[in-house]
Amino acid sequence: MIVDTTQSQTRHISGAAADPDAPAWRTTVIVVMEEGAPESHIEHVTEYLVRNGVKIHRVDGTTRTVLGLIGDVTSLDRSLIESFDGVYEVVKVSEPFKLANRKFKPEGTVIQLDEVRIGGDEVIVMAGPCSAENEEQVFSTAAAVKRAGAKILRGGAFKPRSSPYSFQGLGEAGLRLLRTAANEHNLKLISEVMDVSQIDLLEKYADILQVGARNMQNYTLLRELGHASKPVLLKRGISATIEEWLLSAEYILAGGNRDVILCERGIRTFESYLRNTLDISAIPVVKKLSHLPIVADPSHGTGRRDKVVPMARAAIAAGADGLLIEVHCDPDRALSDGAQSLYPAQFDELMAEIRNIAPAIGRSICVEPVARRGWAR
Ligand code: PEP
Ligand code: MN
């Protein structure tokens, strides 16, 4: 079951021109209440606003309530609102993304999959092969990433390949293997959905649906995922600005699915030494702009396994909520992305390093020391 453990609740309160489904993305002004403001203060402000004909999209966080104002706000007296008891501040939301905006929801979103919490204090690592290839490969890689401390198994069954002649994935057979391996090792599963027609299938097998970089602007797909029953991990497009990326997240949020994880996976720049340029600075930028969790994918971000480890370290130090890492039990024989896939022993070492980095910035990582479990390198 998916629970937003911030306990945030949203609801609409209609004014004169009543429309209970007023779209929150039209909000341009928000009223932020003081921490712990009593309901009577919130109600007083709400009554004033409703009396003046605006509709309200209310978000109750664990400590603060935020009222999003929808409609014509020109006749409202800002200083009067700010003088009401319990009002912390009145903020104009000038950014085009609203539901993804941290101004709208000051507390970070935490996505909970049973005991796995993405966006909380703990850094969460998702790891596994680029593609599911066969039973032996999926099971031995899943065992290796579990031993090293990953909480989520990654693996593609539908692969977006640059060449139509490259391996395209095993389809449902691949999903079945991944699901069985994930269950065997008590791992959650993330896998890519490439097309609207695959959503039902992916929802059946995976715990998180991945939208690949090439599909970040597939608005038909994003709209449909707004109605999905599973969280969505949205990768940054190959040439997307942060604002375009957050607007893509907005499509999913606006459809009603509030469980969106962002993933920085490198962008195309003039630099051609590596496959992509992992934009580490996007992590603190997104953290400031949005309440959504963000993870980093240094595998696609660099394309070279010797660069994955240092960039993974940097991403955690920069405040990422987790990592998405390609690991393969036999990368030299991988059917996709072998050059960027870590050997299990390298992944093991990376996890050991993150165990040192995370506490230095006030994060935790729940990994037992490798030696205690006798994991041979
Ligand atoms: C992947 O995760 O294997 C993948 C295809 O990623 P991206 O969409 O970032 O290229
Ligand atoms: Mn890949």
XYZ file of C-alpha atoms in Angstrom, residues 57-354:
298
model
C -7.138 24.188 -2.492
C -6.148 23.251 1.059
C -3.065 21.169 1.866
C -2.677 19.978 5.479
C 0.923 19.062 6.196
C 2.100 17.552 9.477
C 2.925 20.969 10.924
C 1.513 23.586 8.551
C -1.581 24.164 6.487
C -1.287 25.871 3.115
C -4.274 27.419 1.343
C -3.940 27.677 -2.427
C -6.139 30.453 -3.853
C -7.780 29.742 -7.173
C -9.544 32.373 -9.214
C -9.502 36.165 -9.331
C -7.352 37.362 -6.445
C -7.068 41.002 -7.563
C -9.706 42.286 -5.151
C -8.104 40.669 -2.099
C -6.286 42.783 0.453
C -2.949 41.114 0.980
C -1.993 43.015 4.117
C -5.387 42.315 5.650
C -4.873 38.569 5.098
C -1.384 38.790 6.573
C -2.809 40.477 9.655
C -5.173 37.575 10.408
C -4.253 35.420 13.390
C -2.351 32.307 12.405
C -1.216 33.552 8.990
C 2.519 33.096 8.453
C 2.808 34.632 4.988
C 1.053 35.251 1.677
C 3.159 34.098 -1.261
C 2.740 34.592 -4.991
C 3.592 31.410 -6.877
C 5.081 32.730 -10.078
C 6.504 29.383 -11.239
C 4.326 27.588 -13.804
C 4.455 24.331 -11.815
C 2.086 24.483 -8.873
C 1.411 21.072 -7.356
C 5.108 20.191 -7.660
C 6.069 23.482 -6.007
C 7.544 23.470 -2.514
C 5.787 26.756 -1.799
C 2.560 24.829 -2.155
C 3.690 21.985 0.107
C 6.629 23.032 2.297
C 7.236 19.547 3.689
C 9.034 17.032 1.530
C 6.895 14.269 0.072
C 7.723 10.822 1.400
C 6.612 7.859 -0.660
C 6.135 4.719 1.365
C 6.201 1.196 -0.031
C 5.708 -0.928 3.083
C 8.895 -0.347 5.089
C 10.734 1.450 2.257
C 10.401 5.234 2.490
C 11.630 7.357 -0.409
C 12.233 10.990 0.528
C 12.691 10.366 4.256
C 15.935 10.475 6.245
C 17.170 7.225 4.782
C 18.962 7.158 1.445
C 17.344 4.474 -0.722
C 19.295 2.577 -3.351
C 17.620 1.000 -6.384
C 19.942 -1.348 -8.241
C 19.949 -4.118 -10.792
C 20.564 -4.787 -14.446
C 19.714 -2.419 -17.264
C 17.542 -5.162 -18.781
C 16.200 -8.472 -17.579
C 17.921 -10.986 -19.869
C 17.432 -14.471 -18.425
C 16.649 -16.236 -15.163
C 20.239 -16.768 -14.036
C 21.205 -13.128 -14.714
C 18.149 -11.654 -12.954
C 18.380 -13.913 -9.901
C 22.114 -13.650 -9.313
C 22.108 -9.872 -9.776
C 19.099 -9.493 -7.462
C 20.875 -11.584 -4.803
C 24.012 -9.450 -5.123
C 22.259 -6.082 -4.823
C 20.202 -7.301 -1.883
C 23.311 -8.511 -0.033
C 24.943 -5.134 -0.536
C 21.942 -3.250 0.897
C 19.745 -2.155 -2.027
C 16.061 -1.866 -1.123
C 14.663 -1.805 -4.644
C 15.482 -3.988 -7.651
C 15.681 -2.207 -10.986
C 15.427 -3.875 -14.394
C 13.865 -3.111 -17.746
C 11.570 -5.421 -19.672
C 10.616 -2.841 -22.294
C 13.752 -1.064 -23.444
C 13.913 2.264 -25.284
C 16.949 1.604 -27.515
C 18.472 4.074 -29.957
C 18.698 1.333 -32.588
C 15.728 -0.833 -33.558
C 18.215 -3.698 -34.042
C 19.393 -3.633 -30.411
C 17.903 -5.865 -27.697
C 14.417 -4.543 -26.961
C 13.705 -6.403 -23.712
C 11.888 -9.598 -22.774
C 8.486 -7.969 -22.263
C 6.140 -9.694 -19.812
C 8.480 -12.687 -19.409
C 11.121 -10.251 -18.133
C 8.678 -8.664 -15.702
C 7.768 -12.090 -14.357
C 11.434 -12.903 -13.699
C 12.056 -9.548 -12.045
C 8.975 -9.844 -9.820
C 9.874 -13.362 -8.711
C 13.466 -12.368 -7.938
C 12.309 -9.252 -6.067
C 9.892 -11.323 -3.976
C 12.534 -13.927 -3.218
C 14.840 -11.251 -1.812
C 12.217 -9.002 -0.233
C 13.020 -6.172 -2.630
C 10.617 -3.680 -4.197
C 10.697 -3.500 -8.003
C 11.018 -0.589 -10.414
C 10.648 -1.083 -14.172
C 10.115 1.166 -17.175
C 6.776 1.820 -18.833
C 7.322 3.023 -22.403
C 3.772 3.355 -23.616
C 0.213 3.895 -22.381
C -0.650 0.381 -23.570
C 1.863 -1.092 -21.064
C 0.583 0.646 -17.925
C -1.752 -2.134 -16.761
C 0.962 -4.747 -17.190
C 3.573 -2.709 -15.351
C 1.133 -1.977 -12.525
C 0.603 -5.712 -12.159
C 4.303 -6.536 -11.724
C 6.198 -3.450 -10.538
C 6.014 -1.319 -7.385
C 7.303 1.822 -9.120
C 6.751 2.723 -12.771
C 9.761 4.346 -14.440
C 9.334 6.937 -17.176
C 12.519 7.053 -19.230
C 14.357 10.166 -20.327
C 13.054 9.823 -23.875
C 9.477 9.841 -22.638
C 9.684 12.780 -20.249
C 7.662 14.844 -22.699
C 5.251 12.102 -23.730
C 2.305 14.021 -22.308
C -0.240 11.360 -23.217
C 1.713 8.843 -21.141
C 2.179 11.315 -18.271
C -1.540 12.130 -18.189
C -2.425 8.435 -17.999
C 0.118 7.889 -15.223
C -1.751 10.573 -13.313
C -4.392 7.883 -12.783
C -1.957 5.032 -12.042
C -2.145 3.212 -8.721
C 1.646 3.036 -8.335
C 4.324 5.709 -7.768
C 6.083 7.039 -10.851
C 9.828 7.713 -11.181
C 10.207 10.451 -13.771
C 13.614 10.711 -15.402
C 14.839 14.063 -16.641
C 14.718 14.368 -20.417
C 17.963 14.320 -22.344
C 17.748 18.056 -23.112
C 15.132 19.149 -20.595
C 15.441 22.204 -18.387
C 14.558 21.757 -14.723
C 11.376 23.755 -15.273
C 10.277 21.508 -18.171
C 10.993 18.478 -16.004
C 8.916 19.817 -13.102
C 6.097 20.657 -15.510
C 6.162 17.046 -16.682
C 5.848 15.976 -13.039
C 2.931 18.411 -12.810
C 1.066 16.423 -15.471
C 1.197 13.312 -13.271
C 0.330 15.210 -10.087
C -2.535 17.071 -11.755
C -4.066 13.731 -12.735
C -4.286 12.810 -9.054
C -1.167 10.669 -8.586
C 0.809 12.466 -5.877
C 3.591 9.847 -5.685
C 6.219 11.145 -8.082
C 9.981 10.648 -7.702
C 12.317 12.707 -9.879
C 15.497 11.182 -11.290
C 18.475 13.171 -12.591
C 20.124 10.913 -15.185
C 22.387 13.290 -17.047
C 21.749 15.727 -19.842
C 23.310 16.339 -23.223
C 25.821 19.175 -23.212
C 28.695 20.258 -25.474
C 30.938 17.933 -23.462
C 31.292 14.616 -25.230
C 33.867 12.779 -23.107
C 31.177 10.890 -21.210
C 27.805 9.617 -22.400
C 25.984 12.470 -20.619
C 26.693 15.234 -18.124
C 25.227 14.328 -14.732
C 23.792 17.603 -13.458
C 24.569 17.271 -9.760
C 23.516 20.878 -9.211
C 19.987 19.935 -10.276
C 19.664 18.065 -6.959
C 19.810 21.109 -4.624
C 17.917 23.205 -7.208
C 15.039 20.720 -7.313
C 15.126 20.324 -3.525
C 14.527 24.051 -3.191
C 11.880 24.315 -5.901
C 9.935 21.142 -5.210
C 8.799 18.905 -2.365
C 9.175 15.789 -4.526
C 11.931 13.273 -3.739
C 14.857 13.217 -6.157
C 17.276 10.389 -6.878
C 20.338 10.300 -9.131
C 21.267 7.817 -11.842
C 25.049 8.049 -12.298
C 25.008 4.973 -14.568
C 23.242 6.676 -17.475
C 24.671 9.975 -16.278
C 28.200 8.887 -17.120
C 27.996 5.727 -19.255
C 31.253 4.410 -17.764
C 31.488 2.186 -14.721
C 34.663 3.797 -13.396
C 32.811 7.135 -13.212
C 29.665 5.752 -11.593
C 31.080 5.422 -8.085
C 32.488 8.974 -7.716
C 29.314 10.519 -9.156
C 27.138 8.401 -6.883
C 29.104 9.664 -3.894
C 28.706 13.241 -5.118
C 24.957 12.841 -5.630
C 24.431 11.622 -2.064
C 26.624 14.419 -0.717
C 24.537 16.900 -2.739
C 21.360 15.731 -1.017
C 19.845 13.102 -3.309
C 17.204 10.922 -1.654
C 18.612 7.858 -3.350
C 20.403 6.308 -6.270
C 19.439 4.272 -9.313
C 22.430 2.117 -10.248
C 22.989 -0.469 -12.941
C 24.626 -3.621 -11.605
C 25.157 -6.802 -13.619
C 26.499 -10.173 -12.476
C 28.456 -10.438 -15.755
C 28.554 -6.966 -17.360
C 30.881 -8.010 -20.192
C 28.058 -10.149 -21.551
C 25.223 -7.709 -20.860
C 22.696 -7.210 -23.661
C 22.418 -3.487 -22.835
C 24.541 -0.921 -21.003
C 27.304 -3.335 -19.961
C 29.980 -0.619 -19.998
C 28.224 1.347 -17.283
C 27.098 -1.609 -15.175
C 28.961 -2.177 -11.924
C 30.347 -5.567 -10.966
C 28.692 -6.767 -7.757
C 31.933 -6.239 -5.796
C 32.107 -2.610 -6.986
C 28.532 -2.051 -5.928
C 29.380 -3.505 -2.577
C 32.169 -1.003 -2.163
C 29.953 1.863 -3.256
C 27.390 0.943 -0.607
C 30.135 0.849 2.011
C 31.199 4.365 0.986
C 27.681 5.734 1.066
